[in-house]
Amino acid sequence: MTEPDRSDKPGAAADTLAGGPRRGRVRGRRSAVPVPLLVPALVGLAFLLLPLLALLVRAPWRGLPGQLTSPEVWQALRLSLFCATSATAVSLVLGVPLAWLLARTEFPGRGFVRALVTLPLVLPPVVGGVALLLALGRNGVVGQWLDSWFGITLPFTTAGVVVAETFVAMPFLVISVEGTLRAADPRYEEAAMTLGASRFTAFRRVTLPLIAPGVAAGAVLAWARALGEFGATITFAGNFPGRTQTMPLAVYLALQSDPAAAIALSLVLLAVSIAVLAGLRDRWMTTS
Amino acid sequence: MTRSVRRTRRTLQVAGAGVAALLALSACSSDDPAANAGSAASDSASPQVSGKVTVFAAASLKESFTALGKDFERKYPGTKVTFSFSGSDSLAASITGGAPADVFASASPKTMKIVTDAKDAAGTPATFVRNQLEIATLPGNPDRIASLKDLTKSGLKVVLCDKEVPCGAAAQKSLDASGLKLTPVSYEQDVKSALTKVELKEADAAVVYKTDVHAAGDKVEGVEFPESAEAVNDYPIVLLKDAPNADAAKAFIELVRSAEGSQVLTGAGFLKP
């Protein structure tokens, strides 16, 4: 494929849509996207959208209302939304300070700690679930003390679902907030501190508003990841309708016997997450 | 391109053509594909049994089939058995989706039916073993569980398989047969994860297969219960229609169903059909 040479004659850029030739950057057909970028970009887009389209094409539309009005579905969806939101809240409370620590302080082995924080991203979720059991289970390294001192057992409880989702989702938030903090100008904080603000006040009144978009973006990522979390949840918290059966678990088990129901449930999950993400779009598309 | 590279290329091409021809020949030479899975020629070490055999088998067959695969390779030098062990449902889905396999051994007639309904099996599936449920308890059985009824004691954390998967359906059948109501802490997605919960001492008991208790060694203790006779699972095995290596596949099925195979399988806790 050859690309048309971009001629410098103003008449050549007779863009009827733009209303005649324009100075500066020519927009429209003439500011051609280079083919070596355009083709893979379109292939990539098609690759991401095709499976979702296939879901829509093969969805059992006729039986859909019947599938979706069952109380089990709403129970699973409610639980999913509640747990994903709780996991996001926990991630915010713990993750933002952790990101600040990694971005703004110097301590030996900081790079190593940052690598450790990202580990749950690469750990197979089921392994993450087993690791959580070994740590926080009834017989776990820490869990046995939780059990004997406070009578708290996490596995097979809704709290366990939140723990599993937080474990998998928090790294997303930490990474994204830490990136924002590195990009943010530390001189604002320094200026605030020279004016007598304590380090915490500077963080609360200056840094946090500055990085709010990055925090929001990270929170959305973490929420989406928690909503779709399957492996760690089913391994750590098990599967009991109304208590630990989130939407992905319901989908997986429906797939064993009734693929149509599984597709219907997946559509609900898709619709809900698209609605939430679209609602938050203005918030997280803006960059500081 | 240097001469040596060209030569290797040519050699590869010739070799490739040779392999293709061999494959085509073996595909032609495989006799009537509608032959019954069990009625393979019974002369051992027939010359045409060689090459790679791909066996898709239910996860619960892992230990015993791996051992049988080694026996098979010893018996027929020049063969190589590769296994894919997974949930019967997902294996059936990959076979109907066109995965290249020679043999399918599933943990329930229901999952086998998915394959036969899709016309992917050659001949009729044969039941080669049966599997019975057992209660897996913590080592030493600290909760003194002696029957299915004991699982309904309050304060006991019991896990069952989800009723969508074969072990869960069987457990539900046994419970119904004895008129018991049991509320577990979790309905697990497969039998191994139910067992894991007991192995890690997170649950006090699980209803799993005898073979799973057997495979777990001393990490759990098995308790038999009479109601399990109400829900015994049949394991069917079949030669697949598009088997790349039908002769070797038939020989493998034959080994599984022979006295030798039966000994390995019962040693792992399976029952004879």
CSV table of N, CA, C and O in Angstrom, one decimal, chain A residues 130 133-134 137-140 153 155-156 234-235 238-241 243 252-253 256-257, chain B residues 89 110 138 157 159 162 164-165 183-189 197 200-204:
chain,number,residue,atom,x,y,z
A,130,VAL,N,-5.7,-19.7,47.5
A,130,VAL,CA,-5.1,-20.7,48.4
A,130,VAL,C,-4.2,-20.0,49.4
A,130,VAL,O,-4.1,-20.3,50.6
A,133,LEU,N,-6.1,-18.5,52.1
A,133,LEU,CA,-6.5,-19.6,53.0
A,133,LEU,C,-5.4,-19.9,54.0
A,133,LEU,O,-5.6,-20.0,55.2
A,134,LEU,N,-4.2,-20.0,53.4
A,134,LEU,CA,-3.0,-20.4,54.3
A,134,LEU,C,-2.7,-19.3,55.3
A,134,LEU,O,-2.1,-19.5,56.3
A,137,GLY,N,-7.1,-18.3,56.8
A,137,GLY,CA,-8.1,-19.3,57.0
A,137,GLY,C,-8.2,-19.7,58.5
A,137,GLY,O,-7.4,-19.2,59.3
A,138,ARG,N,-9.1,-20.6,58.8
A,138,ARG,CA,-9.3,-21.0,60.2
A,138,ARG,C,-8.1,-21.6,60.8
A,138,ARG,O,-7.8,-21.6,61.9
A,139,ASN,N,-7.3,-22.2,59.8
A,139,ASN,CA,-6.1,-22.9,60.3
A,139,ASN,C,-4.8,-22.1,59.8
A,139,ASN,O,-3.7,-22.6,59.8
A,140,GLY,N,-5.0,-20.9,59.3
A,140,GLY,CA,-3.9,-20.2,58.7
A,140,GLY,C,-2.9,-19.6,59.6
A,140,GLY,O,-3.2,-19.6,60.9
A,153,THR,N,-13.8,-16.0,61.7
A,153,THR,CA,-13.3,-16.8,60.6
A,153,THR,C,-13.8,-16.2,59.3
A,153,THR,O,-15.0,-15.9,59.2
A,155,PRO,N,-13.1,-17.5,55.9
A,155,PRO,CA,-13.6,-18.3,54.8
A,155,PRO,C,-15.1,-18.6,54.9
A,155,PRO,O,-15.6,-18.7,56.0
A,156,PHE,N,-15.7,-18.7,53.7
A,156,PHE,CA,-17.1,-19.0,53.6
A,156,PHE,C,-18.0,-17.9,54.2
A,156,PHE,O,-19.2,-18.1,54.6
A,234,ILE,N,-13.7,-17.9,44.8
A,234,ILE,CA,-14.3,-19.3,45.0
A,234,ILE,C,-13.4,-20.1,45.8
A,234,ILE,O,-13.8,-21.0,46.6
A,235,THR,N,-12.1,-19.9,45.8
A,235,THR,CA,-11.1,-20.7,46.6
A,235,THR,C,-11.1,-20.3,48.0
A,235,THR,O,-11.1,-21.1,48.9
A,238,GLY,N,-15.5,-19.8,49.0
A,238,GLY,CA,-16.4,-20.8,48.7
A,238,GLY,C,-17.6,-20.2,47.9
A,238,GLY,O,-17.5,-19.1,47.4
A,239,ASN,N,-18.6,-21.0,47.8
A,239,ASN,CA,-19.8,-20.6,47.0
A,239,ASN,C,-21.0,-21.0,47.7
A,239,ASN,O,-21.4,-22.2,47.8
A,240,PHE,N,-21.7,-20.0,48.2
A,240,PHE,CA,-23.0,-20.2,48.9
A,240,PHE,C,-23.9,-19.1,48.5
A,240,PHE,O,-23.6,-17.9,48.7
A,241,PRO,N,-25.1,-19.5,47.8
A,241,PRO,CA,-26.0,-18.4,47.3
A,241,PRO,C,-26.4,-17.4,48.4
A,241,PRO,O,-26.7,-17.8,49.5
A,243,ARG,N,-24.6,-15.6,50.2
A,243,ARG,CA,-23.5,-15.2,51.2
A,243,ARG,C,-22.2,-15.0,50.5
A,243,ARG,O,-21.5,-14.0,50.7
A,252,TYR,N,-20.3,-19.2,36.2
A,252,TYR,CA,-19.4,-20.3,36.0
A,252,TYR,C,-20.3,-21.6,36.3
A,252,TYR,O,-20.2,-22.6,35.5
A,253,LEU,N,-21.0,-21.6,37.3
A,253,LEU,CA,-21.8,-22.8,37.7
A,253,LEU,C,-23.0,-23.0,36.7
A,253,LEU,O,-23.3,-24.2,36.4
A,256,GLN,N,-22.1,-25.0,33.6
A,256,GLN,CA,-21.9,-26.4,33.6
A,256,GLN,C,-23.2,-27.1,33.1
A,256,GLN,O,-23.1,-28.2,32.5
A,257,SER,N,-24.4,-26.5,33.3
A,257,SER,CA,-25.6,-27.2,33.0
A,257,SER,C,-26.4,-26.4,32.0
A,257,SER,O,-27.1,-27.0,31.2
B,89,ASP,N,-17.0,-31.7,32.0
B,89,ASP,CA,-17.8,-30.7,31.2
B,89,ASP,C,-16.9,-30.0,30.2
B,89,ASP,O,-17.2,-29.9,29.0
B,110,LYS,N,-23.7,-38.3,31.6
B,110,LYS,CA,-24.3,-37.0,31.1
B,110,LYS,C,-23.3,-36.2,30.3
B,110,LYS,O,-23.7,-35.7,29.2
B,138,LEU,N,-11.4,-34.7,58.8
B,138,LEU,CA,-10.1,-34.3,59.2
B,138,LEU,C,-9.3,-35.6,59.7
B,138,LEU,O,-10.0,-36.5,60.1
B,157,LYS,N,-18.6,-27.5,59.9
B,157,LYS,CA,-18.5,-26.9,58.6
B,157,LYS,C,-18.4,-28.0,57.5
B,157,LYS,O,-17.3,-28.6,57.4
B,159,VAL,N,-18.5,-29.0,53.4
B,159,VAL,CA,-18.6,-28.5,52.0
B,159,VAL,C,-19.1,-29.7,51.1
B,159,VAL,O,-18.8,-30.8,51.3
B,162,ASP,N,-21.2,-28.4,44.1
B,162,ASP,CA,-22.4,-27.8,43.6
B,162,ASP,C,-23.2,-28.8,42.8
B,162,ASP,O,-22.6,-29.7,42.2
B,164,GLU,N,-24.6,-28.7,40.2
B,164,GLU,CA,-24.4,-28.7,38.7
B,164,GLU,C,-23.3,-29.7,38.3
B,164,GLU,O,-23.3,-30.1,37.1
B,165,VAL,N,-22.4,-30.1,39.2
B,165,VAL,CA,-21.3,-31.0,38.8
B,165,VAL,C,-21.6,-32.4,39.3
B,165,VAL,O,-22.3,-32.5,40.3
B,183,THR,N,-27.2,-28.1,55.3
B,183,THR,CA,-26.8,-26.8,54.7
B,183,THR,C,-25.3,-26.7,54.9
B,183,THR,O,-24.8,-26.6,56.0
B,184,PRO,N,-24.6,-26.8,53.7
B,184,PRO,CA,-23.1,-26.7,53.8
B,184,PRO,C,-22.7,-25.2,53.9
B,184,PRO,O,-23.5,-24.3,53.8
B,185,VAL,N,-21.4,-25.0,54.1
B,185,VAL,CA,-20.9,-23.6,54.1
B,185,VAL,C,-20.6,-23.2,52.7
B,185,VAL,O,-20.5,-22.0,52.4
B,186,SER,N,-20.5,-24.2,51.8
B,186,SER,CA,-20.1,-23.8,50.4
B,186,SER,C,-20.5,-25.0,49.5
B,186,SER,O,-20.4,-26.2,49.9
B,187,TYR,N,-20.9,-24.6,48.3
B,187,TYR,CA,-21.1,-25.6,47.2
B,187,TYR,C,-19.9,-25.4,46.2
B,187,TYR,O,-19.9,-24.4,45.5
B,188,GLU,N,-19.0,-26.3,46.3
B,188,GLU,CA,-17.7,-26.1,45.5
B,188,GLU,C,-17.9,-26.4,44.1
B,188,GLU,O,-18.8,-27.2,43.7
B,189,GLN,N,-17.0,-25.8,43.2
B,189,GLN,CA,-17.2,-26.0,41.8
B,189,GLN,C,-16.7,-27.3,41.3
B,189,GLN,O,-17.0,-27.7,40.2
B,197,LYS,N,-10.5,-28.1,50.7
B,197,LYS,CA,-11.0,-27.3,51.9
B,197,LYS,C,-10.8,-28.2,53.2
B,197,LYS,O,-10.6,-27.6,54.2
B,200,LEU,N,-7.0,-28.5,53.9
B,200,LEU,CA,-6.4,-27.3,54.6
B,200,LEU,C,-7.1,-27.0,55.9
B,200,LEU,O,-6.9,-26.0,56.5
B,201,LYS,N,-7.9,-28.0,56.4
B,201,LYS,CA,-8.6,-27.9,57.7
B,201,LYS,C,-9.6,-26.6,57.8
B,201,LYS,O,-9.9,-26.2,58.8
B,202,GLU,N,-10.0,-26.1,56.6
B,202,GLU,CA,-10.9,-25.0,56.6
B,202,GLU,C,-12.3,-25.5,56.8
B,202,GLU,O,-13.2,-24.8,57.3
B,203,ALA,N,-12.6,-26.7,56.3
B,203,ALA,CA,-13.9,-27.3,56.5
B,203,ALA,C,-13.7,-28.6,57.3
B,203,ALA,O,-12.6,-29.2,57.3
B,204,ASP,N,-14.7,-29.0,58.0
B,204,ASP,CA,-14.6,-30.2,58.9
B,204,ASP,C,-14.8,-31.5,58.1
B,204,ASP,O,-14.3,-32.6,58.5
